[in-house]
Amino acid sequence: MSSENTPQGPFDFEQLRRMLEQMGFTVGGDLNLPDLMAQFGKMAGPGMGVFGMTNADRDPDAAWLTTITAAKQLTSEQAPDPALTKQERDVLVDAERLAQSWLDEHTTMPPTYRVARAVTRTEWLDESSPSWRRIVEPIIEGLGDALEREASPGLDPQDPMGAMLAPLMRQSASLMYRDRLKRELSRVACDTLTGTEVGFNILPSPDVVLLPSNLAQFTQDLDASESDVVLYLTVREALRQRLFNHVGWLSPQIQALLAHFAREITIDLEAITEQFDPSRFESMSIEDVIAVGEQVRGSFFKPASTPEQMEILERLEVLLTLVEGWVDHVTARVTAKWMPSAAQLQELVRRRRAAGSPVRSVLQELIGLTLRPRLVRDAENLWAAIEHDRGVDGRDAVWQHPDLIPSASHLADPLSFLSEDAGAPVEDDFDAELRKLLDQGE
């Protein structure tokens, strides 16, 4: 195999061949640098770079704008997104005022004193865009690190070959993930009924937000009246906003866990390799690469296997489950007094959760995390037990500090949480690492 010298040193084409073959590509026996670049060039369309990446794709701001714009375009293609009427806005404002008056009796979390808002699907995507970016860009970076690490072990980034292939690895991971992401965000935008139904705070302000277009579609075939559904969901959304606005550590801790998860990502390169047809290498287009990315999305994330990976996923699931369980419990307490249809609406929300709608499956699609309905029911029972034992003040006081919240074992056995010593728990190594991440975000 030939080689070419450059000012930085000679290319090790045998190493390059092994790396490409590891990724499923077949390289001719007489490879040289011009031939290599020509082969990569065949994979790109006119005016495109390696793997179809433009200069805009390499700019994080431009790449994110492209992703959100594509998500909005897909959303508009799925269903109409009409402008909101004054009546739709007024109905929500009235419902939120009534809901807040009910909530004051059943939670110590103060209201945000913000006027409720109705938004379109496109507006929801625009408003939630910065939060989605904070969530997924560390994951994209983690995927890029993992793919670069797995595909090119020992590659010197100062070597010309490393300088060429390292960005290629990262850009390939980014391209496949962003293509998947735009579709997931579009599905959620067409499905979510309220601003934070995904389970964590993704809006820039603590407003109670509902999406009338999705609500109209959701209530179309229901026996319950649309006004009751709107009021019930407004109670739930107001509770989430009170919780996230009052508990200052909650959103940063979720972000820190997601960032920690991103650093632990590994790529199942063998599974990806099996999806490539080496004989098609020279004729592959960017659409082919994206299609392969879709085929391997189930193996793009290697299943969590290390104790640290499992602990990160468990802590994320427990934290998000506790939020949902708290909202379920307090909503049941509030609406049982004032809404005859409360039990029916509670069951409606549970069925929606169990059905795995896009708003409930987005975490599974983006990070491989499933929020199990059974655990949410366990969390609801746990909060009910805490309130019975300590009252409303004692129940809400559990949110004062992350060290005070229940663990996974408490979900299965609420009495074990009530019987434990109320003293501060000992911080383990994982807690210490997480605290570092939280401190960095301040």
Short mmCIF file of C-alpha atoms in Angstrom, two decimals:
data_model
loop_
_atom_site.label_atom_id
_atom_site.label_comp_id
_atom_site.label_asym_id
_atom_site.label_seq_id
_atom_site.Cartn_x
_atom_site.Cartn_y
_atom_site.Cartn_z
CA MET A 1 0.00 0.00 0.00
CA SER A 2 1.40 3.37 -0.96
CA SER A 3 1.77 6.35 1.32
CA GLU A 4 2.31 10.06 0.93
CA ASN A 5 4.44 12.37 2.99
CA THR A 6 3.11 15.69 4.18
CA PRO A 7 4.74 18.50 6.19
CA GLN A 8 3.19 16.95 9.29
CA GLY A 9 4.45 13.43 8.56
CA PRO A 10 3.51 10.30 6.60
CA PHE A 11 -0.02 8.87 6.44
CA ASP A 12 -0.31 5.38 7.82
CA PHE A 13 -2.70 4.05 5.18
CA GLU A 14 -2.71 0.56 6.67
CA GLN A 15 -4.10 2.04 9.87
CA LEU A 16 -6.59 4.01 7.80
CA ARG A 17 -7.65 0.85 5.95
CA ARG A 18 -8.24 -1.01 9.21
CA MET A 19 -10.25 1.89 10.60
CA LEU A 20 -12.46 2.17 7.54
CA GLU A 21 -12.95 -1.60 7.41
CA GLN A 22 -13.93 -1.48 11.08
CA MET A 23 -16.69 0.92 10.03
CA GLY A 24 -17.75 -1.43 7.24
CA PHE A 25 -16.05 0.26 4.27
CA THR A 26 -13.88 -1.54 1.71
CA VAL A 27 -10.82 0.37 0.50
CA GLY A 28 -8.92 -0.49 -2.70
CA GLY A 29 -5.44 -1.97 -2.47
CA ASP A 30 -3.65 0.94 -4.14
CA LEU A 31 -5.02 3.70 -1.94
CA ASN A 32 -3.41 7.13 -1.87
CA LEU A 33 -4.57 10.47 -0.49
CA PRO A 34 -6.16 11.82 -3.70
CA ASP A 35 -8.01 8.53 -4.22
CA LEU A 36 -9.25 8.60 -0.64
CA MET A 37 -10.55 12.15 -0.91
CA ALA A 38 -12.17 11.30 -4.25
CA GLN A 39 -14.04 8.40 -2.62
CA PHE A 40 -15.26 10.64 0.19
CA GLY A 41 -16.24 13.24 -2.39
CA LYS A 42 -18.50 10.74 -4.15
CA MET A 43 -20.54 10.47 -0.97
CA ALA A 44 -21.40 14.17 -1.09
CA GLY A 45 -23.68 16.09 -3.38
CA PRO A 46 -22.71 19.28 -5.23
CA GLY A 47 -21.36 21.92 -2.88
CA MET A 48 -21.34 19.50 0.06
CA GLY A 49 -18.48 18.43 2.26
CA VAL A 50 -17.63 15.03 3.69
CA PHE A 51 -20.78 12.97 4.35
CA GLY A 52 -22.82 15.86 2.93
CA MET A 53 -21.87 18.24 5.74
CA THR A 54 -21.92 21.91 4.75
CA ASN A 55 -20.04 24.67 6.53
CA ALA A 56 -23.31 25.55 8.26
CA ASP A 57 -23.48 22.04 9.72
CA ARG A 58 -20.12 22.60 11.37
CA ASP A 59 -21.32 25.82 13.06
CA PRO A 60 -23.22 24.81 16.23
CA ASP A 61 -25.60 27.77 16.07
CA ALA A 62 -26.36 27.26 12.39
CA ALA A 63 -26.70 23.49 12.85
CA TRP A 64 -29.22 23.96 15.65
CA LEU A 65 -31.20 26.53 13.67
CA THR A 66 -31.31 24.07 10.77
CA THR A 67 -32.57 21.31 13.08
CA ILE A 68 -35.36 23.41 14.61
CA THR A 69 -36.37 24.82 11.23
CA ALA A 70 -36.63 21.28 9.86
CA ALA A 71 -38.71 20.22 12.88
CA LYS A 72 -41.11 23.12 12.32
CA GLN A 73 -41.39 22.26 8.64
CA LEU A 74 -42.23 18.65 9.46
CA THR A 75 -44.78 19.84 12.02
CA SER A 76 -46.54 22.07 9.51
CA GLU A 77 -46.70 19.17 7.04
CA GLN A 78 -48.39 16.86 9.56
CA ALA A 79 -51.33 19.08 10.49
CA PRO A 80 -52.58 22.67 10.23
CA ASP A 81 -51.29 25.03 12.91
CA PRO A 82 -53.80 27.88 12.82
CA ALA A 83 -53.41 31.20 14.58
CA LEU A 84 -55.03 31.33 18.00
CA THR A 85 -58.35 33.04 18.55
CA LYS A 86 -59.19 35.45 21.35
CA GLN A 87 -61.70 32.94 22.69
CA GLU A 88 -59.03 30.23 22.97
CA ARG A 89 -56.77 32.59 24.90
CA ASP A 90 -59.56 33.81 27.19
CA VAL A 91 -60.75 30.28 28.03
CA LEU A 92 -57.27 29.34 29.20
CA VAL A 93 -56.80 32.51 31.25
CA ASP A 94 -60.09 31.86 33.06
CA ALA A 95 -59.24 28.20 33.65
CA GLU A 96 -55.83 29.07 35.07
CA ARG A 97 -57.28 31.60 37.53
CA LEU A 98 -59.71 29.01 38.84
CA ALA A 99 -57.03 26.31 39.03
CA GLN A 100 -54.65 28.52 40.99
CA SER A 101 -57.35 29.36 43.54
CA TRP A 102 -57.87 25.64 44.12
CA LEU A 103 -54.17 24.85 44.40
CA ASP A 104 -53.43 27.30 47.21
CA GLU A 105 -55.27 25.00 49.61
CA HIS A 106 -53.35 21.87 48.64
CA THR A 107 -49.70 22.85 48.20
CA THR A 108 -47.18 25.15 49.83
CA MET A 109 -45.53 25.76 46.46
CA PRO A 110 -46.39 29.39 45.64
CA PRO A 111 -47.91 30.43 42.31
CA THR A 112 -45.72 32.12 39.72
CA TYR A 113 -48.18 35.00 39.27
CA ARG A 114 -47.87 34.75 35.49
CA VAL A 115 -50.78 34.97 33.07
CA ALA A 116 -51.56 31.66 31.35
CA ARG A 117 -50.90 31.46 27.60
CA ALA A 118 -52.15 29.50 24.63
CA VAL A 119 -49.51 28.79 21.96
CA THR A 120 -49.32 27.18 18.55
CA ARG A 121 -47.14 24.15 17.84
CA THR A 122 -44.58 26.30 16.09
CA GLU A 123 -44.46 28.72 19.02
CA TRP A 124 -43.94 25.81 21.41
CA LEU A 125 -40.98 24.62 19.33
CA ASP A 126 -39.50 28.11 19.26
CA GLU A 127 -39.89 28.62 23.00
CA SER A 128 -38.63 25.19 24.01
CA SER A 129 -35.76 25.24 21.49
CA PRO A 130 -33.05 26.56 23.90
CA SER A 131 -33.90 23.88 26.47
CA TRP A 132 -33.86 21.09 23.91
CA ARG A 133 -30.50 22.37 22.73
CA ARG A 134 -29.08 22.27 26.26
CA ILE A 135 -30.33 18.70 26.60
CA VAL A 136 -29.25 17.21 23.30
CA GLU A 137 -26.01 18.99 22.40
CA PRO A 138 -24.08 17.28 25.22
CA ILE A 139 -25.52 14.01 23.95
CA ILE A 140 -24.41 14.80 20.39
CA GLU A 141 -20.96 15.63 21.74
CA GLY A 142 -20.96 12.40 23.71
CA LEU A 143 -21.92 10.43 20.62
CA GLY A 144 -19.19 12.16 18.65
CA ASP A 145 -16.62 11.40 21.35
CA ALA A 146 -17.73 7.76 21.48
CA LEU A 147 -17.74 7.25 17.72
CA GLU A 148 -14.35 8.91 17.36
CA ARG A 149 -13.01 6.86 20.27
CA GLU A 150 -14.41 3.53 19.06
CA ALA A 151 -13.64 3.99 15.36
CA SER A 152 -10.13 5.35 15.69
CA PRO A 153 -8.41 3.96 18.81
CA GLY A 154 -4.95 5.39 19.29
CA LEU A 155 -5.30 7.85 16.40
CA ASP A 156 -3.08 10.89 16.87
CA PRO A 157 -5.18 14.05 16.29
CA GLN A 158 -2.00 15.86 15.22
CA ASP A 159 -1.45 13.34 12.42
CA PRO A 160 -2.91 14.45 9.06
CA MET A 161 -5.00 11.31 8.90
CA GLY A 162 -6.33 11.97 12.38
CA ALA A 163 -7.01 15.59 11.53
CA MET A 164 -9.10 14.45 8.56
CA LEU A 165 -10.99 11.58 10.14
CA ALA A 166 -11.67 12.91 13.65
CA PRO A 167 -14.06 15.62 12.38
CA LEU A 168 -15.59 13.04 10.05
CA MET A 169 -16.48 10.80 12.98
CA ARG A 170 -18.04 13.65 14.93
CA GLN A 171 -19.94 15.08 11.98
CA SER A 172 -21.34 11.68 11.07
CA ALA A 173 -22.69 11.18 14.60
CA SER A 174 -24.12 14.70 14.65
CA LEU A 175 -25.80 14.30 11.27
CA MET A 176 -27.52 11.03 12.16
CA TYR A 177 -28.66 12.22 15.57
CA ARG A 178 -29.96 15.60 14.35
CA ASP A 179 -31.92 13.93 11.57
CA ARG A 180 -33.53 11.70 14.17
CA LEU A 181 -34.03 14.63 16.54
CA LYS A 182 -35.97 16.84 14.13
CA ARG A 183 -38.54 14.07 13.63
CA GLU A 184 -38.90 13.43 17.36
CA LEU A 185 -39.40 17.12 18.15
CA SER A 186 -41.99 17.39 15.40
CA ARG A 187 -43.88 14.39 16.79
CA VAL A 188 -43.86 15.89 20.29
CA ALA A 189 -44.96 19.32 19.02
CA CYS A 190 -47.98 17.68 17.36
CA ASP A 191 -48.81 15.66 20.49
CA THR A 192 -48.06 17.64 23.64
CA LEU A 193 -51.09 19.18 25.32
CA THR A 194 -49.28 21.50 27.72
CA GLY A 195 -45.98 23.32 27.86
CA THR A 196 -44.15 20.86 30.11
CA GLU A 197 -46.09 17.61 29.64
CA VAL A 198 -42.77 15.97 28.77
CA GLY A 199 -42.16 15.96 32.52
CA PHE A 200 -39.48 18.58 33.00
CA ASN A 201 -39.22 22.33 32.50
CA ILE A 202 -38.38 23.23 28.91
CA LEU A 203 -39.93 26.70 28.71
CA PRO A 204 -38.03 29.96 29.30
CA SER A 205 -40.64 31.37 31.70
CA PRO A 206 -42.83 29.71 34.36
CA ASP A 207 -46.07 30.28 32.45
CA VAL A 208 -48.97 27.88 32.34
CA VAL A 209 -49.06 27.00 28.64
CA LEU A 210 -51.55 24.91 26.66
CA LEU A 211 -51.72 24.06 22.94
CA PRO A 212 -55.33 24.42 21.72
CA SER A 213 -54.68 22.71 18.36
CA ASN A 214 -53.50 19.54 20.09
CA LEU A 215 -56.23 19.78 22.72
CA ALA A 216 -58.93 19.94 20.04
CA GLN A 217 -57.51 16.84 18.41
CA PHE A 218 -57.16 15.04 21.75
CA THR A 219 -60.74 15.74 22.93
CA GLN A 220 -62.37 15.03 19.58
CA ASP A 221 -63.49 11.49 20.48
CA LEU A 222 -63.68 11.77 24.26
CA ASP A 223 -66.81 11.49 26.37
CA ALA A 224 -65.52 14.17 28.76
CA SER A 225 -66.29 17.78 27.96
CA GLU A 226 -63.51 19.87 26.44
CA SER A 227 -63.87 22.50 29.18
CA ASP A 228 -63.33 19.87 31.89
CA VAL A 229 -60.26 18.50 30.09
CA VAL A 230 -58.81 22.00 29.73
CA LEU A 231 -59.37 22.76 33.41
CA TYR A 232 -57.92 19.43 34.55
CA LEU A 233 -54.79 19.81 32.41
CA THR A 234 -54.43 23.42 33.56
CA VAL A 235 -54.32 22.22 37.17
CA ARG A 236 -51.54 19.77 36.25
CA GLU A 237 -49.55 22.33 34.31
CA ALA A 238 -49.89 24.93 37.08
CA LEU A 239 -48.57 22.38 39.57
CA ARG A 240 -45.51 21.61 37.42
CA GLN A 241 -44.74 25.28 37.04
CA ARG A 242 -45.07 25.88 40.78
CA LEU A 243 -42.75 22.96 41.47
CA PHE A 244 -40.05 23.83 38.94
CA ASN A 245 -40.16 27.52 39.77
CA HIS A 246 -40.00 27.02 43.54
CA VAL A 247 -37.52 24.12 43.73
CA GLY A 248 -34.38 25.79 42.43
CA TRP A 249 -32.21 22.66 42.30
CA LEU A 250 -34.63 20.50 40.31
CA SER A 251 -34.05 21.63 36.72
CA PRO A 252 -30.23 21.97 37.16
CA GLN A 253 -30.06 18.45 38.60
CA ILE A 254 -31.96 16.99 35.64
CA GLN A 255 -29.59 18.84 33.30
CA ALA A 256 -26.56 17.61 35.24
CA LEU A 257 -27.73 14.00 35.08
CA LEU A 258 -28.30 14.30 31.34
CA ALA A 259 -24.83 15.79 30.87
CA HIS A 260 -23.29 13.00 32.96
CA PHE A 261 -25.19 10.45 30.91
CA ALA A 262 -23.83 12.00 27.70
CA ARG A 263 -20.24 11.57 28.87
CA GLU A 264 -20.80 7.85 29.42
CA ILE A 265 -22.20 7.10 25.95
CA THR A 266 -20.61 4.25 24.05
CA ILE A 267 -21.19 3.24 20.44
CA ASP A 268 -21.96 -0.33 19.42
CA LEU A 269 -19.79 0.00 16.33
CA GLU A 270 -20.11 -3.67 15.42
CA ALA A 271 -23.89 -3.36 15.15
CA ILE A 272 -23.54 -0.25 13.01
CA THR A 273 -20.98 -1.93 10.78
CA GLU A 274 -23.39 -4.76 10.05
CA GLN A 275 -25.79 -2.27 8.47
CA PHE A 276 -23.28 -0.97 5.91
CA ASP A 277 -22.92 -2.67 2.54
CA PRO A 278 -19.25 -2.17 1.67
CA SER A 279 -19.91 -2.75 -2.03
CA ARG A 280 -22.06 0.40 -2.08
CA PHE A 281 -19.45 2.66 -0.51
CA GLU A 282 -18.59 4.62 -3.65
CA SER A 283 -22.22 5.24 -4.58
CA MET A 284 -23.62 6.12 -1.12
CA SER A 285 -25.37 9.48 -0.89
CA ILE A 286 -26.18 11.51 2.21
CA GLU A 287 -29.70 10.05 2.06
CA ASP A 288 -28.16 6.57 2.19
CA VAL A 289 -26.16 7.52 5.27
CA ILE A 290 -29.29 8.89 6.96
CA ALA A 291 -31.21 5.74 6.07
CA VAL A 292 -28.49 3.65 7.68
CA GLY A 293 -28.67 5.88 10.72
CA GLU A 294 -32.37 5.13 11.02
CA GLN A 295 -31.79 1.39 10.65
CA VAL A 296 -29.28 1.34 13.48
CA ARG A 297 -30.96 3.76 15.87
CA GLY A 298 -31.78 0.85 18.13
CA SER A 299 -28.07 0.09 18.42
CA PHE A 300 -26.71 3.62 18.11
CA PHE A 301 -26.73 3.69 21.89
CA LYS A 302 -25.03 0.67 23.33
CA PRO A 303 -27.29 -0.65 26.12
CA ALA A 304 -26.26 0.60 29.52
CA SER A 305 -24.00 -2.02 31.03
CA THR A 306 -21.66 -0.40 33.54
CA PRO A 307 -22.79 0.28 37.11
CA GLU A 308 -22.36 4.04 36.57
CA GLN A 309 -24.52 4.02 33.44
CA MET A 310 -27.23 2.10 35.23
CA GLU A 311 -27.13 4.47 38.19
CA ILE A 312 -27.46 7.56 35.98
CA LEU A 313 -30.52 6.14 34.22
CA GLU A 314 -32.05 5.04 37.50
CA ARG A 315 -31.59 8.45 39.10
CA LEU A 316 -33.07 10.20 36.08
CA GLU A 317 -36.05 7.88 36.06
CA VAL A 318 -36.64 8.21 39.80
CA LEU A 319 -36.41 12.02 39.70
CA LEU A 320 -38.77 12.38 36.76
CA THR A 321 -41.09 9.76 38.26
CA LEU A 322 -41.24 11.65 41.55
CA VAL A 323 -42.22 14.82 39.68
CA GLU A 324 -45.02 13.05 37.82
CA GLY A 325 -46.18 11.21 40.93
CA TRP A 326 -46.34 14.46 42.91
CA VAL A 327 -48.33 16.15 40.15
CA ASP A 328 -50.70 13.16 39.95
CA HIS A 329 -51.25 13.06 43.71
CA VAL A 330 -51.84 16.76 44.24
CA THR A 331 -54.07 16.99 41.15
CA ALA A 332 -56.21 14.15 42.50
CA ARG A 333 -56.51 15.88 45.88
CA VAL A 334 -57.47 19.22 44.28
CA THR A 335 -59.93 18.03 41.67
CA ALA A 336 -61.72 15.43 43.81
CA LYS A 337 -63.28 18.30 45.74
CA TRP A 338 -64.38 20.42 42.81
CA MET A 339 -64.73 18.26 39.66
CA PRO A 340 -67.25 15.40 39.43
CA SER A 341 -65.37 14.07 36.40
CA ALA A 342 -62.00 14.01 38.21
CA ALA A 343 -61.71 10.21 38.43
CA GLN A 344 -62.53 9.84 34.72
CA LEU A 345 -59.96 12.47 33.76
CA GLN A 346 -57.32 10.92 36.02
CA GLU A 347 -57.81 7.59 34.25
CA LEU A 348 -57.60 9.37 30.91
CA VAL A 349 -54.17 10.76 31.81
CA ARG A 350 -53.00 7.34 33.00
CA ARG A 351 -54.09 5.67 29.78
CA ARG A 352 -52.34 8.35 27.76
CA ARG A 353 -49.16 7.74 29.72
CA ALA A 354 -49.36 3.98 29.32
CA ALA A 355 -50.05 4.25 25.58
CA GLY A 356 -46.56 5.57 24.91
CA SER A 357 -47.50 8.71 22.98
CA PRO A 358 -44.68 10.78 21.43
CA VAL A 359 -44.60 13.13 24.39
CA ARG A 360 -44.05 10.13 26.66
CA SER A 361 -41.58 8.30 24.43
CA VAL A 362 -39.30 11.21 23.51
CA LEU A 363 -36.81 10.39 26.28
CA GLN A 364 -36.73 6.79 25.12
CA GLU A 365 -35.99 7.93 21.57
CA LEU A 366 -33.37 10.54 22.47
CA ILE A 367 -31.51 8.99 25.41
CA GLY A 368 -32.88 5.48 25.83
CA LEU A 369 -34.79 6.23 29.06
CA THR A 370 -38.27 4.83 29.70
CA LEU A 371 -40.55 6.33 32.33
CA ARG A 372 -42.53 3.32 33.51
CA PRO A 373 -46.20 4.00 34.34
CA ARG A 374 -46.07 1.55 37.24
CA LEU A 375 -43.34 3.57 38.93
CA VAL A 376 -45.38 6.75 38.51
CA ARG A 377 -48.25 5.04 40.32
CA ASP A 378 -45.81 3.99 43.03
CA ALA A 379 -44.61 7.59 43.33
CA GLU A 380 -48.19 8.83 43.61
CA ASN A 381 -48.79 6.37 46.45
CA LEU A 382 -45.55 7.44 48.13
CA TRP A 383 -46.54 11.13 48.11
CA ALA A 384 -49.95 10.19 49.49
CA ALA A 385 -48.27 8.28 52.33
CA ILE A 386 -45.95 11.19 53.09
CA GLU A 387 -48.86 13.63 53.20
CA HIS A 388 -50.83 11.30 55.48
CA ASP A 389 -47.84 11.08 57.82
CA ARG A 390 -46.52 14.65 57.70
CA GLY A 391 -49.27 16.78 56.22
CA VAL A 392 -49.11 19.02 53.14
CA ASP A 393 -46.26 21.12 54.57
CA GLY A 394 -44.17 18.04 55.36
CA ARG A 395 -44.89 16.51 51.96
CA ASP A 396 -43.72 19.58 50.04
CA ALA A 397 -40.77 20.09 52.38
CA VAL A 398 -39.23 16.91 50.93
CA TRP A 399 -38.39 18.98 47.83
CA GLN A 400 -36.24 21.41 49.83
CA HIS A 401 -33.00 19.56 49.04
CA PRO A 402 -32.00 16.79 46.61
CA ASP A 403 -30.62 14.72 49.47
CA LEU A 404 -34.08 14.56 51.03
CA ILE A 405 -36.02 13.06 48.13
CA PRO A 406 -36.99 9.38 48.07
CA SER A 407 -34.94 6.75 46.28
CA ALA A 408 -35.95 3.89 44.00
CA SER A 409 -36.33 1.54 46.96
CA HIS A 410 -38.76 3.96 48.62
CA LEU A 411 -41.06 3.83 45.60
CA ALA A 412 -41.64 0.14 46.22
CA ASP A 413 -41.90 0.56 50.01
CA PRO A 414 -43.21 4.00 51.10
CA LEU A 415 -43.16 3.03 54.77
CA SER A 416 -39.38 2.60 54.60
CA PHE A 417 -39.05 6.28 53.67
CA LEU A 418 -41.29 7.38 56.52
CA SER A 419 -39.40 5.30 59.06
CA GLU A 420 -35.92 6.51 58.14
CA ASP A 421 -33.96 8.95 60.23
CA ALA A 422 -34.55 12.49 58.97
CA GLY A 423 -30.85 13.30 59.30
CA ALA A 424 -28.83 14.29 56.22
CA PRO A 425 -27.66 11.21 54.27
CA VAL A 426 -24.03 10.50 53.63
CA GLU A 427 -22.87 11.67 50.20
CA ASP A 428 -21.42 8.92 48.02
CA ASP A 429 -18.97 9.25 45.11
CA PHE A 430 -21.73 9.56 42.55
CA ASP A 431 -23.35 12.39 44.57
CA ALA A 432 -20.02 14.18 44.78
CA GLU A 433 -19.53 13.96 41.00
CA LEU A 434 -23.06 15.20 40.39
CA ARG A 435 -22.54 18.10 42.78
CA LYS A 436 -19.49 19.16 40.77
CA LEU A 437 -21.62 19.28 37.62
CA LEU A 438 -24.27 21.33 39.38
CA ASP A 439 -21.69 23.77 40.72
CA GLN A 440 -20.24 24.23 37.23
CA GLY A 441 -23.64 25.25 35.93
CA GLU A 442 -24.06 28.08 38.46
#
